Coordinates of C-alpha atoms and ligand atoms in Angstrom, one line a residue:
M278 CA 136.8 76.9 -27.0
C279 CA 135.6 78.7 -30.1
G280 CA 132.3 77.4 -31.8
I281 CA 132.4 76.0 -35.6
F282 CA 129.4 75.4 -37.7
A283 CA 128.8 74.6 -41.4
Y284 CA 126.3 73.5 -43.6
H285 CA 126.5 71.7 -47.2
G286 CA 123.2 70.9 -48.6
P287 CA 120.0 71.6 -50.6
K288 CA 118.4 73.9 -48.2
K289 CA 118.4 77.5 -49.5
N290 CA 119.0 79.4 -46.2
A291 CA 122.5 78.1 -45.5
P292 CA 123.9 81.3 -43.7
E293 CA 120.5 81.4 -41.6
M294 CA 121.1 77.9 -40.4
V295 CA 124.7 78.6 -39.6
I296 CA 123.7 81.6 -37.5
E297 CA 121.2 79.3 -35.7
G298 CA 123.8 76.7 -35.1
L299 CA 126.3 79.1 -34.0
K300 CA 123.6 80.3 -31.2
R301 CA 123.5 76.8 -30.1
L302 CA 127.4 76.7 -29.7
E303 CA 127.9 80.1 -28.2
Y304 CA 128.8 78.6 -24.9
R305 CA 132.2 77.8 -26.6
G306 CA 133.2 81.4 -27.1
Y307 CA 131.3 84.6 -27.3
D308 CA 133.9 87.4 -28.2
S309 CA 132.9 87.7 -31.7
W310 CA 131.3 85.8 -34.4
G311 CA 131.2 85.7 -38.3
V312 CA 129.7 83.6 -41.3
A313 CA 130.8 83.1 -44.8
Y314 CA 128.6 82.2 -47.5
K315 CA 129.6 80.7 -51.1
K316 CA 127.4 82.3 -53.7
G317 CA 127.6 83.6 -57.3
G318 CA 131.2 82.3 -57.6
E319 CA 132.3 84.5 -54.5
I320 CA 132.7 83.9 -51.0
H321 CA 130.8 86.6 -48.7
V322 CA 131.6 87.2 -45.2
H323 CA 129.6 88.9 -42.3
K324 CA 131.4 89.4 -39.0
E325 CA 130.5 91.2 -35.6
V326 CA 132.1 91.7 -32.4
G327 CA 130.1 90.5 -29.2
K328 CA 127.8 87.6 -28.7
I329 CA 125.6 86.3 -31.6
G330 CA 122.7 86.1 -29.0
D331 CA 119.5 87.4 -30.6
F332 CA 120.8 88.3 -33.9
D333 CA 118.3 88.3 -36.5
S334 CA 119.6 86.4 -39.6
K335 CA 117.5 88.9 -41.7
N336 CA 120.2 91.5 -40.6
L337 CA 122.7 89.7 -42.4
N338 CA 124.9 91.9 -44.5
F339 CA 127.4 90.5 -47.0
G340 CA 128.4 94.0 -47.9
S341 CA 128.5 95.5 -51.4
S342 CA 127.9 92.2 -53.1
N343 CA 124.3 92.9 -51.9
I344 CA 123.3 88.9 -52.4
S345 CA 119.9 87.9 -51.5
L346 CA 119.4 84.8 -49.5
G347 CA 117.2 82.0 -50.7
E348 CA 117.9 82.7 -54.4
V349 CA 118.4 79.3 -56.0
E350 CA 121.9 79.4 -57.8
D351 CA 123.7 76.3 -57.0
Q352 CA 122.3 72.7 -56.4
Y353 CA 123.8 73.0 -53.0
E354 CA 124.3 75.7 -50.6
I355 CA 127.7 76.0 -48.5
S356 CA 128.0 78.4 -45.6
M357 CA 130.4 78.2 -42.4
G358 CA 130.6 80.2 -39.3
H359 CA 132.5 80.8 -36.1
S360 CA 132.0 82.1 -32.6
R361 CA 135.3 83.2 -31.0
W362 CA 137.1 83.0 -27.8
A363 CA 140.0 85.1 -28.3
T364 CA 143.6 83.7 -28.0
H365 CA 145.7 85.7 -30.6
G366 CA 144.7 89.3 -30.9
K367 CA 142.2 91.4 -29.3
V368 CA 138.3 91.2 -29.5
T369 CA 137.9 93.3 -32.8
E370 CA 136.1 92.6 -35.9
E371 CA 139.5 92.3 -37.9
N372 CA 140.3 89.5 -35.5
A373 CA 136.9 87.8 -35.9
H374 CA 136.6 84.7 -38.0
P375 CA 136.2 83.8 -40.9
H376 CA 139.5 85.0 -42.3
F377 CA 139.9 85.8 -46.0
T378 CA 143.2 85.9 -48.1
E379 CA 143.6 89.5 -49.5
D380 CA 142.6 88.2 -52.9
K381 CA 139.4 86.5 -51.3
N382 CA 140.3 83.2 -52.6
I383 CA 140.5 81.3 -49.4
V384 CA 138.4 81.7 -46.3
I385 CA 139.0 79.6 -43.2
V386 CA 137.6 79.3 -39.6
H387 CA 139.7 77.7 -36.9
N388 CA 139.6 76.6 -33.3
G389 CA 142.9 75.9 -31.5
I390 CA 146.5 77.4 -31.7
F391 CA 149.0 77.6 -34.6
A392 CA 151.9 77.7 -32.2
N393 CA 154.5 78.4 -34.9
Y394 CA 152.4 80.9 -36.8
L395 CA 155.0 83.8 -36.4
E396 CA 157.7 81.9 -38.2
V397 CA 155.2 81.0 -41.1
K398 CA 153.9 84.6 -41.0
K399 CA 157.5 86.0 -41.7
E400 CA 158.0 83.4 -44.5
L401 CA 154.7 84.5 -46.1
E402 CA 155.4 88.3 -45.6
A403 CA 158.6 87.9 -47.3
K404 CA 156.7 86.4 -50.3
G405 CA 154.4 89.5 -50.3
S406 CA 151.4 88.4 -48.2
K407 CA 149.7 91.3 -46.3
F408 CA 147.7 90.3 -43.1
E409 CA 144.9 92.3 -41.6
S410 CA 144.5 90.7 -38.4
D411 CA 146.7 89.9 -35.3
T412 CA 145.5 86.2 -35.4
D413 CA 147.3 83.0 -36.2
T414 CA 144.2 81.7 -38.3
E415 CA 144.7 84.4 -41.0
V416 CA 148.3 82.9 -41.3
I417 CA 146.7 79.4 -42.1
A418 CA 144.4 81.0 -44.9
H419 CA 147.5 82.6 -46.4
L420 CA 149.6 79.4 -46.2
I421 CA 147.0 77.4 -47.8
N422 CA 146.8 80.0 -50.7
D423 CA 150.5 79.9 -51.3
Y424 CA 150.4 76.0 -51.5
C425 CA 147.5 76.4 -53.9
K426 CA 149.9 78.1 -56.3
K427 CA 151.6 74.6 -57.2
H428 CA 149.1 72.1 -55.6
S429 CA 145.4 71.3 -55.8
F430 CA 143.1 72.8 -53.1
E431 CA 143.0 69.3 -51.3
E432 CA 146.8 69.0 -51.2
A433 CA 147.2 72.6 -50.0
V434 CA 145.1 72.1 -47.0
D435 CA 146.8 68.7 -46.3
K436 CA 150.4 70.4 -46.7
T437 CA 149.3 73.3 -44.4
C438 CA 148.0 71.0 -41.7
K439 CA 151.4 69.3 -41.6
R440 CA 153.1 72.6 -40.9
I441 CA 150.8 73.5 -38.0
E442 CA 152.4 72.7 -34.7
G443 CA 149.6 72.7 -32.0
R444 CA 145.9 71.8 -32.0
Y445 CA 143.6 72.7 -34.3
A446 CA 140.1 72.1 -36.2
I447 CA 139.8 74.1 -39.4
L448 CA 137.1 74.5 -42.1
V449 CA 138.2 75.9 -45.4
M450 CA 136.4 77.2 -48.5
K451 CA 138.0 78.4 -52.1
K452 CA 136.4 80.8 -54.1
D453 CA 136.3 78.7 -57.4
R454 CA 135.3 75.3 -55.7
S455 CA 132.0 74.3 -54.5
C456 CA 133.2 72.3 -51.7
I457 CA 134.3 72.6 -48.0
I458 CA 137.3 71.1 -46.5
A459 CA 137.8 70.3 -42.8
A460 CA 140.8 68.7 -40.8
R461 CA 141.6 68.3 -37.1
K462 CA 144.0 67.5 -34.8
G463 CA 143.4 67.8 -31.1
S464 CA 140.3 70.2 -31.3
P465 CA 136.9 68.6 -31.8
L466 CA 134.8 68.4 -35.3
I467 CA 131.9 66.2 -35.7
I468 CA 129.9 65.7 -39.0
G469 CA 126.1 65.5 -38.9
V470 CA 124.7 63.4 -41.6
G471 CA 121.6 65.1 -42.7
K472 CA 118.3 63.7 -44.0
E473 CA 118.6 65.1 -47.6
E474 CA 120.8 63.9 -50.2
N475 CA 124.4 65.3 -49.6
E476 CA 123.4 67.3 -46.8
F477 CA 126.1 67.5 -44.1
F478 CA 126.8 69.5 -41.1
I479 CA 130.2 70.2 -39.5
A480 CA 130.2 71.3 -35.9
S481 CA 132.4 71.6 -32.8
D482 CA 129.6 69.9 -30.8
I483 CA 126.7 67.8 -31.6
P484 CA 123.9 70.2 -30.0
A485 CA 124.5 72.5 -33.0
F486 CA 123.0 70.0 -35.5
L487 CA 120.7 68.2 -33.2
P488 CA 117.4 69.9 -34.6
Y489 CA 118.4 68.2 -37.9
T490 CA 119.9 65.1 -37.3
N491 CA 121.4 62.6 -34.6
Q492 CA 123.5 60.7 -37.2
V493 CA 127.0 61.5 -36.9
N494 CA 130.6 60.7 -38.1
Y495 CA 133.5 61.5 -36.0
L496 CA 136.6 63.0 -37.3
D497 CA 139.7 61.9 -35.4
D498 CA 143.1 63.6 -35.3
N499 CA 145.1 63.9 -38.4
Q500 CA 141.9 63.2 -40.7
L501 CA 140.5 65.4 -43.4
V502 CA 137.1 65.5 -44.8
Q503 CA 135.9 66.8 -48.0
I504 CA 132.1 67.6 -48.7
D505 CA 130.7 68.5 -52.3
K506 CA 128.0 67.6 -54.7
T507 CA 129.4 64.2 -55.0
G508 CA 129.0 63.4 -51.3
I509 CA 131.6 63.1 -48.5
K510 CA 135.2 61.6 -48.4
F511 CA 137.5 61.1 -45.4
F512 CA 141.1 61.0 -45.7
D513 CA 144.0 59.9 -43.3
M514 CA 146.5 62.6 -43.6
E515 CA 149.2 60.4 -42.2
T516 CA 148.8 57.7 -45.0
N517 CA 147.3 60.1 -47.6
K518 CA 144.6 57.3 -48.0
E519 CA 140.9 57.6 -48.2
I520 CA 139.3 55.9 -45.3
E521 CA 135.7 54.5 -44.4
K522 CA 133.8 56.0 -41.4
R523 CA 131.0 54.6 -39.5
T524 CA 127.8 56.6 -38.9
I525 CA 126.8 56.5 -35.2
E526 CA 123.4 57.5 -33.7
I527 CA 123.4 59.6 -30.7
D528 CA 120.9 59.4 -27.9
W529 CA 120.9 63.1 -27.0
T530 CA 117.4 64.8 -27.7
I531 CA 116.8 68.4 -28.7
E532 CA 114.7 69.1 -25.6
E533 CA 117.9 68.1 -23.6
A534 CA 119.9 70.7 -25.3
E535 CA 117.3 73.4 -25.2
K536 CA 116.5 75.8 -22.4
G537 CA 112.7 75.1 -22.4
D538 CA 111.0 77.2 -19.8
F539 CA 113.9 77.9 -17.8
A540 CA 115.5 81.3 -17.9
H541 CA 119.0 80.1 -18.3
F542 CA 120.7 76.7 -19.1
M543 CA 122.5 76.9 -15.7
I544 CA 119.2 76.8 -13.4
K545 CA 117.7 74.2 -15.8
E546 CA 121.1 72.0 -15.2
I547 CA 121.1 72.7 -11.5
T548 CA 117.4 71.4 -11.5
E549 CA 118.2 68.4 -13.4
Q550 CA 120.2 67.1 -10.8
K551 CA 117.0 65.7 -9.5
S552 CA 117.5 63.0 -12.1
T553 CA 121.0 63.1 -13.3
L554 CA 122.5 61.6 -10.3
T555 CA 120.1 58.4 -10.5
R556 CA 121.2 57.9 -14.2
A557 CA 124.8 58.1 -13.2
I558 CA 124.4 55.4 -10.5
N559 CA 121.9 53.1 -12.4
Q560 CA 124.3 52.0 -14.9
D561 CA 126.2 48.9 -16.0
T562 CA 128.1 48.2 -12.6
N563 CA 130.5 45.7 -14.6
I564 CA 132.5 48.8 -15.7
I565 CA 132.5 50.3 -12.3
E566 CA 133.8 46.9 -10.9
E567 CA 136.3 46.7 -13.7
V568 CA 137.9 50.0 -13.2
A569 CA 137.7 49.5 -9.2
E570 CA 139.8 46.1 -9.8
A571 CA 142.3 48.1 -12.0
I572 CA 142.7 50.8 -9.4
K573 CA 143.4 48.1 -6.7
N574 CA 146.0 46.4 -9.0
A575 CA 147.7 49.4 -10.2
E576 CA 151.0 50.5 -8.6
N577 CA 150.1 54.0 -8.9
T578 CA 146.9 55.7 -9.9
Y579 CA 146.7 59.3 -10.8
F580 CA 143.2 61.2 -11.0
V581 CA 143.6 64.0 -13.5
G582 CA 141.3 66.9 -14.5
C583 CA 141.1 70.6 -14.9
G584 CA 139.0 73.3 -13.3
T585 CA 135.9 71.8 -11.8
A586 CA 136.6 68.4 -13.0
G587 CA 140.0 68.8 -11.3
K588 CA 138.3 69.5 -7.9
V589 CA 136.2 66.4 -8.4
G590 CA 139.5 64.3 -8.7
M591 CA 140.7 66.1 -5.5
V592 CA 137.7 64.9 -3.7
G593 CA 138.4 61.5 -5.2
E594 CA 141.6 61.4 -3.4
Y595 CA 139.9 61.8 -0.1
L596 CA 137.0 59.4 -0.8
F597 CA 139.5 56.7 -1.7
A598 CA 141.5 57.5 1.4
N599 CA 138.3 57.4 3.6
I600 CA 136.3 54.6 1.9
A601 CA 138.7 52.3 0.2
K602 CA 141.8 53.1 2.4
K603 CA 143.7 53.3 -0.6
H604 CA 146.0 56.0 -1.8
V605 CA 145.6 57.6 -5.2
N606 CA 147.2 60.8 -6.6
F607 CA 145.5 63.9 -7.9
C608 CA 147.0 66.1 -10.4
F609 CA 145.4 69.0 -12.5
G610 CA 145.8 68.2 -16.4
S611 CA 148.1 71.1 -16.9
E612 CA 150.5 70.1 -14.1
F613 CA 150.6 66.3 -15.1
S614 CA 153.8 66.4 -17.0
N615 CA 155.8 67.0 -13.7
Y616 CA 155.0 63.4 -12.7
K617 CA 156.2 61.8 -15.9
H618 CA 159.3 60.0 -14.3
F619 CA 156.8 58.1 -12.2
L620 CA 154.8 56.5 -15.0
N621 CA 155.0 53.1 -16.3
D622 CA 152.7 50.2 -17.7
K623 CA 151.7 49.4 -14.0
T624 CA 150.4 53.0 -13.6
L625 CA 146.6 53.9 -14.1
M626 CA 145.2 57.4 -15.0
V627 CA 141.6 58.2 -14.3
C628 CA 140.7 61.3 -16.3
I629 CA 137.7 63.3 -15.3
S630 CA 136.0 65.5 -17.8
Q631 CA 132.6 66.7 -18.7
S632 CA 133.4 67.5 -22.5
G633 CA 136.2 65.0 -22.9
E634 CA 138.0 67.6 -25.1
T635 CA 139.8 69.6 -22.6
A636 CA 143.4 70.1 -24.0
D637 CA 145.4 70.1 -21.0
T638 CA 144.0 66.6 -19.9
L639 CA 144.4 65.2 -23.4
E640 CA 148.0 66.3 -23.4
A641 CA 148.4 64.7 -20.1
I642 CA 147.0 61.4 -21.7
E643 CA 149.5 61.7 -24.5
I644 CA 152.3 61.9 -22.0
A645 CA 151.0 58.9 -20.0
K646 CA 150.3 56.8 -23.2
E647 CA 153.9 57.2 -24.4
R648 CA 154.9 55.4 -21.2
G649 CA 152.4 52.7 -21.3
V650 CA 149.9 53.9 -18.7
T651 CA 146.4 52.5 -18.9
I652 CA 143.8 55.3 -19.4
V653 CA 140.2 55.4 -17.7
A654 CA 137.9 58.2 -18.9
I655 CA 135.0 59.5 -16.7
V656 CA 133.1 61.6 -19.2
N657 CA 130.0 63.0 -20.1
V658 CA 130.3 63.2 -23.9
E659 CA 130.7 59.5 -24.6
T660 CA 131.8 60.1 -28.1
S661 CA 134.5 62.7 -27.3
T662 CA 138.1 62.6 -28.0
M663 CA 139.0 61.3 -24.4
A664 CA 136.4 58.7 -24.5
R665 CA 137.7 57.5 -27.7
I666 CA 141.5 57.5 -26.9
S667 CA 141.0 55.7 -23.4
D668 CA 141.2 52.2 -22.6
M669 CA 138.1 52.1 -20.4
V670 CA 135.2 54.6 -20.3
I671 CA 132.8 55.3 -17.6
P672 CA 130.1 57.5 -19.0
I673 CA 128.3 59.8 -16.4
K674 CA 125.1 60.0 -18.5
A675 CA 124.2 63.6 -17.5
G676 CA 123.0 64.8 -20.9
P677 CA 124.3 67.9 -22.6
E678 CA 125.4 70.5 -20.2
K679 CA 125.6 73.9 -21.9
A680 CA 126.1 76.6 -19.3
V681 CA 129.8 77.3 -19.0
A682 CA 129.8 76.6 -15.3
S683 CA 129.6 72.9 -14.5
T684 CA 126.8 71.8 -12.3
K685 CA 125.0 68.4 -13.1
A686 CA 128.1 67.1 -14.6
T687 CA 130.1 67.8 -11.4
T688 CA 127.7 65.9 -9.0
S689 CA 127.3 62.9 -11.4
Q690 CA 131.2 62.7 -11.5
L691 CA 131.3 62.9 -7.8
A692 CA 128.9 59.9 -7.7
I693 CA 130.9 58.0 -9.8
L694 CA 133.9 58.3 -7.8
T695 CA 131.9 57.6 -4.7
L696 CA 130.8 54.2 -6.3
L697 CA 134.3 53.5 -7.5
A698 CA 135.8 54.0 -3.9
Y699 CA 133.0 51.7 -2.4
A700 CA 133.7 49.1 -5.3
C701 CA 137.3 49.1 -4.4
D702 CA 136.6 48.3 -1.0
G703 CA 134.3 45.4 -1.9
G704 CA 131.1 47.4 -1.2
I705 CA 129.5 48.3 -4.4
N706 CA 126.0 47.8 -3.3
K707 CA 126.6 49.8 0.1
G708 CA 127.9 52.8 -2.3
K709 CA 124.9 52.4 -4.6
Q710 CA 122.4 52.5 -1.7
L711 CA 124.1 55.5 -0.2
L712 CA 123.9 57.3 -3.7
I713 CA 120.3 56.3 -4.2
N714 CA 119.2 57.7 -0.9
T715 CA 121.4 61.0 -1.8
A716 CA 119.6 61.3 -5.2
A717 CA 116.2 61.0 -3.4
Q718 CA 117.2 63.7 -0.8
I719 CA 118.3 65.8 -3.5
N720 CA 114.9 65.5 -5.2
D721 CA 113.2 66.7 -2.1
M722 CA 115.8 69.6 -1.6
L723 CA 115.5 71.1 -5.1
N724 CA 112.5 72.9 -5.0
P725 CA 111.4 76.7 -5.3
R726 CA 111.2 77.4 -1.6
Y727 CA 114.8 76.2 -1.1
E728 CA 115.9 78.6 -4.1
E729 CA 114.0 81.5 -2.6
Y730 CA 115.7 80.9 0.8
I731 CA 119.1 80.8 -0.7
L732 CA 118.0 84.1 -2.7
K733 CA 117.8 86.0 0.4
I734 CA 121.4 85.6 1.4
A735 CA 122.3 86.4 -2.3
E736 CA 120.5 89.5 -1.9
K737 CA 122.5 90.3 1.2
I738 CA 125.9 89.6 -0.1
M739 CA 125.5 90.7 -3.6
H740 CA 127.7 93.8 -3.2
V741 CA 130.6 92.4 -1.0
E742 CA 134.2 92.7 -2.3
S743 CA 135.3 89.2 -1.2
M744 CA 134.0 86.0 0.4
Y745 CA 135.7 82.7 1.5
I746 CA 134.6 79.2 1.8
I747 CA 136.0 76.7 4.4
G748 CA 135.9 72.8 4.4
R749 CA 137.8 69.8 5.9
G750 CA 138.5 66.4 4.4
S751 CA 136.6 65.6 1.1
N752 CA 134.8 69.1 1.6
Y753 CA 138.0 71.1 1.3
P754 CA 138.1 70.5 -2.5
I755 CA 134.4 71.4 -2.3
A756 CA 135.3 74.6 -0.8
L757 CA 137.9 75.1 -3.6
E758 CA 135.0 74.3 -6.2
A759 CA 132.7 76.6 -4.5
A760 CA 135.1 79.3 -5.1
I761 CA 135.3 78.6 -8.9
K762 CA 131.5 78.7 -9.0
L763 CA 131.3 81.9 -7.2
Q764 CA 134.3 83.5 -9.2
E765 CA 132.9 82.7 -12.6
L766 CA 129.3 83.5 -11.8
S767 CA 129.5 86.6 -9.6
Y768 CA 132.7 88.1 -10.5
I769 CA 133.2 88.6 -6.8
H770 CA 136.5 87.6 -5.2
A771 CA 136.2 84.2 -3.7
E772 CA 138.6 81.8 -2.2
G773 CA 138.5 78.4 -0.7
F774 CA 140.7 77.2 2.1
A775 CA 141.1 74.0 4.3
G776 CA 139.3 74.9 7.6
G777 CA 142.6 74.3 9.5
E778 CA 144.7 76.5 7.3
L779 CA 143.2 79.9 8.2
K780 CA 145.0 80.4 11.3
H781 CA 148.2 80.1 9.2
G782 CA 147.4 83.2 7.2
P783 CA 144.3 83.9 5.5
L784 CA 142.5 84.7 8.9
A785 CA 144.1 88.3 8.3
L786 CA 141.6 88.7 5.5
I787 CA 138.6 88.5 7.8
S788 CA 137.1 91.8 9.0
E789 CA 133.7 92.9 10.1
G790 CA 130.9 91.4 7.9
T791 CA 133.2 89.4 5.4
P792 CA 131.0 86.3 4.4
V793 CA 132.5 83.0 5.0
I794 CA 130.7 79.9 3.8
S795 CA 131.4 77.0 6.2
L796 CA 130.7 73.5 5.0
V797 CA 130.0 71.5 8.1
P798 CA 128.8 68.0 7.5
N799 CA 128.2 65.4 10.3
D800 CA 131.7 63.7 10.1
E801 CA 134.8 63.2 12.0
N802 CA 135.7 66.9 11.0
T803 CA 132.5 68.3 12.5
K804 CA 134.0 69.6 15.7
E805 CA 137.4 71.1 14.1
M806 CA 135.1 72.7 11.6
I807 CA 132.9 74.5 14.2
S808 CA 136.2 75.6 16.0
N809 CA 137.5 77.1 12.8
T810 CA 134.3 78.8 12.2
I811 CA 134.1 80.2 15.6
E812 CA 137.7 81.5 15.0
I813 CA 136.4 83.5 12.0
K814 CA 133.2 84.7 13.7
S815 CA 135.4 86.1 16.5
R816 CA 137.1 88.4 13.9
G817 CA 133.9 89.7 12.5
G818 CA 133.0 87.0 9.9
Y819 CA 129.5 86.7 8.8
I820 CA 128.9 82.9 8.7
I821 CA 126.7 81.1 6.1
G822 CA 126.7 77.5 7.5
I823 CA 126.0 74.7 5.0
S824 CA 125.2 71.6 7.2
P825 CA 122.4 69.2 8.2
E826 CA 122.5 70.9 11.8
N827 CA 121.9 74.5 12.5
H828 CA 125.0 75.3 14.6
E829 CA 124.9 78.2 17.0
V830 CA 128.0 79.6 15.2
F831 CA 125.8 80.2 12.0
D832 CA 124.6 83.6 11.1
Y833 CA 122.5 82.1 8.3
W834 CA 121.9 78.5 7.9
I835 CA 121.4 76.6 4.6
S836 CA 120.1 73.1 5.4
V837 CA 121.4 70.0 3.4
P838 CA 120.4 66.4 4.1
D839 CA 122.8 64.4 6.0
T840 CA 124.3 62.0 3.4
H841 CA 127.5 60.8 5.5
E842 CA 130.2 60.1 2.7
S843 CA 128.4 61.9 -0.2
S844 CA 128.3 65.2 1.7
P845 CA 130.6 66.8 -1.2
I846 CA 127.7 66.2 -3.5
V847 CA 124.8 67.9 -1.4
N848 CA 127.1 70.6 -0.2
I849 CA 127.9 72.0 -3.6
I850 CA 124.2 72.2 -4.8
P851 CA 123.3 75.1 -2.8
I852 CA 126.5 77.0 -3.9
Q853 CA 125.7 76.4 -7.4
I854 CA 122.3 78.0 -6.6
L855 CA 123.8 80.9 -4.8
A856 CA 126.3 81.5 -7.6
Y857 CA 123.5 81.4 -10.1
Q858 CA 121.4 83.9 -8.2
L859 CA 124.4 86.2 -7.7
A860 CA 124.9 86.2 -11.3
V861 CA 121.2 87.1 -12.0
L862 CA 121.2 89.8 -9.3
R863 CA 124.4 91.5 -10.5
K864 CA 123.3 91.3 -14.1
N865 CA 125.8 88.9 -15.3
D866 CA 125.1 86.3 -17.9
P867 CA 125.1 83.2 -15.8
D868 CA 125.4 80.8 -19.0
K869 CA 128.4 82.8 -20.4
P870 CA 130.6 84.2 -17.8
R871 CA 133.0 86.9 -19.2
N872 CA 136.4 85.6 -20.4
L873 CA 135.4 82.0 -20.3
A874 CA 134.3 79.3 -22.6
K875 CA 132.7 75.9 -21.8
S876 CA 135.2 73.7 -23.5
V877 CA 138.9 74.6 -23.0
T878 CA 140.7 73.2 -26.2
V879 CA 143.9 75.2 -25.8
K880 CA 146.7 74.8 -23.6
Ligands
LIG44 O1 135.1 69.6 -20.0 P1 135.9 69.6 -18.8 O2 135.0 68.9 -17.6 O3 137.3 68.7 -18.9 O4 136.3 71.0 -18.3 C1 137.3 71.3 -17.4 C2 137.0 72.8 -16.9 O5 137.3 73.7 -18.0 C3 135.7 73.0 -16.5 O6 135.4 72.2 -15.3 C4 135.6 74.5 -15.9 O7 136.4 74.6 -14.8 C5 134.0 74.8 -15.6 N1 133.7 75.8 -16.3 C6 133.9 75.5 -14.2 O8 132.5 75.4 -14.1

């Protein structure tokens, strides 16, 4: 949520690099963007409302200062930028980051929420501060400036951080200092170590600087970093001591993080499911066995996630019931605090997340840790906060997922949970074989003919007002996930239901031609699913069946392979394709749905 990118180094086109970095981070927020550049003893800012998209850095305009890029002035250049997902204040240029103080002394970019900003704002207003925006961020800039009256810049940032209640990542520059200071608590910040002397990048996510380096330092919570011509220094804000950081090499490639020949990241990532599933399955089985053992021994296990990852957790509840005959609880991250009275050192929490940075899930972990719960993370970003604070980590190995709508991470997470359920039942090899077969069948299924076939149904339903998805058992959460995919991509009202629940109310929503997607795998629920589908058809519903069989009740059949217990994995893929095609047909941006961001780092 919000993308941050900064450059310190000898290259003489720092603002251009920042613009390109922000473009690679735009999936984190795209309401507005802005860049700050230190040059000629001043800091200059350019901001705009809307997506940074195809902005050409030649059009950068730093106003009356009329500075020209590329002129060598200082030994090192410093620039930082931000792409915003609005929290406090509307989407306007005034509310876009970076934010200055009135005297242009301090400039800041920020990701997160300053929960107590109103109280601090009043305090500063009483001392004479004037604010131009409605943001909490501008208050941070003013607070730093206020502390600078009596303290050094470094101390002022440190003191300010200690007053911020909430999660944040900030980058700060000061007019008379050729340095950049960054600090974090709860929101991600990663340092890229460049190839040149004293060359560093700071970003919310690795893909932003992957073209330049794959060497990184992770900033942990309550840590501060200062970069200047002498190099980089890390500090622990709790002990106020300088600390050492290990440089880690990342195995993501720039090709994985780029669109290549695909029109959008989303379709690239859907297609990558030909191989990502295999990567998820073919990893060290020791960690799977270890986590399965922990689930077996725990008094209580909670699967926790948000959004799509939450729906995956819900599928897990069914997989464990059916395969391992073991009860596990599912809970959304944002609802987890309601269970706090049942947590103790015999509880296990299995967190599912693509980014490993989702604030609601991180907060659930904090609640659990306070009560001695053991934490397992099933994550894609192996170096994320969630991975680093968990006791055990199962990486899903899906590679960078940049489209806001989760696709390949979802199926890889489903594969890991299926494997865990089999391992818990003592049959990890059986699970592995099932998933290897599923991956092979997905490889055959994902081809241009399949996409064209789904396009026909997308064209037929592209103007409807509402659509519904039904499923039973482990495919009930898939119906809920299908609804998320269709909502975020098509902006059409979509809702998922348990097949048996329609007759208790939602059937009243069905009228002539209402599209209903019915998930009908070959399993113990097939007969009931067909009955529920007939009930809908009798009320005029237009039935799109996703099934290995072409049942008579279907008006349009989308064929999927018969993969038994792993039917949730194959059933969601045609819906991902349908949702993508609806977005394209309705001229929505499939990679950046309105009002959303990839990584939700606010509560
Ligand atoms: O990074 P996470 O998996 O923790 O993200 C959780 C949700 O925000 C995410 O799954 C969201 O629902 C997706 N954009 C849906 O496609």
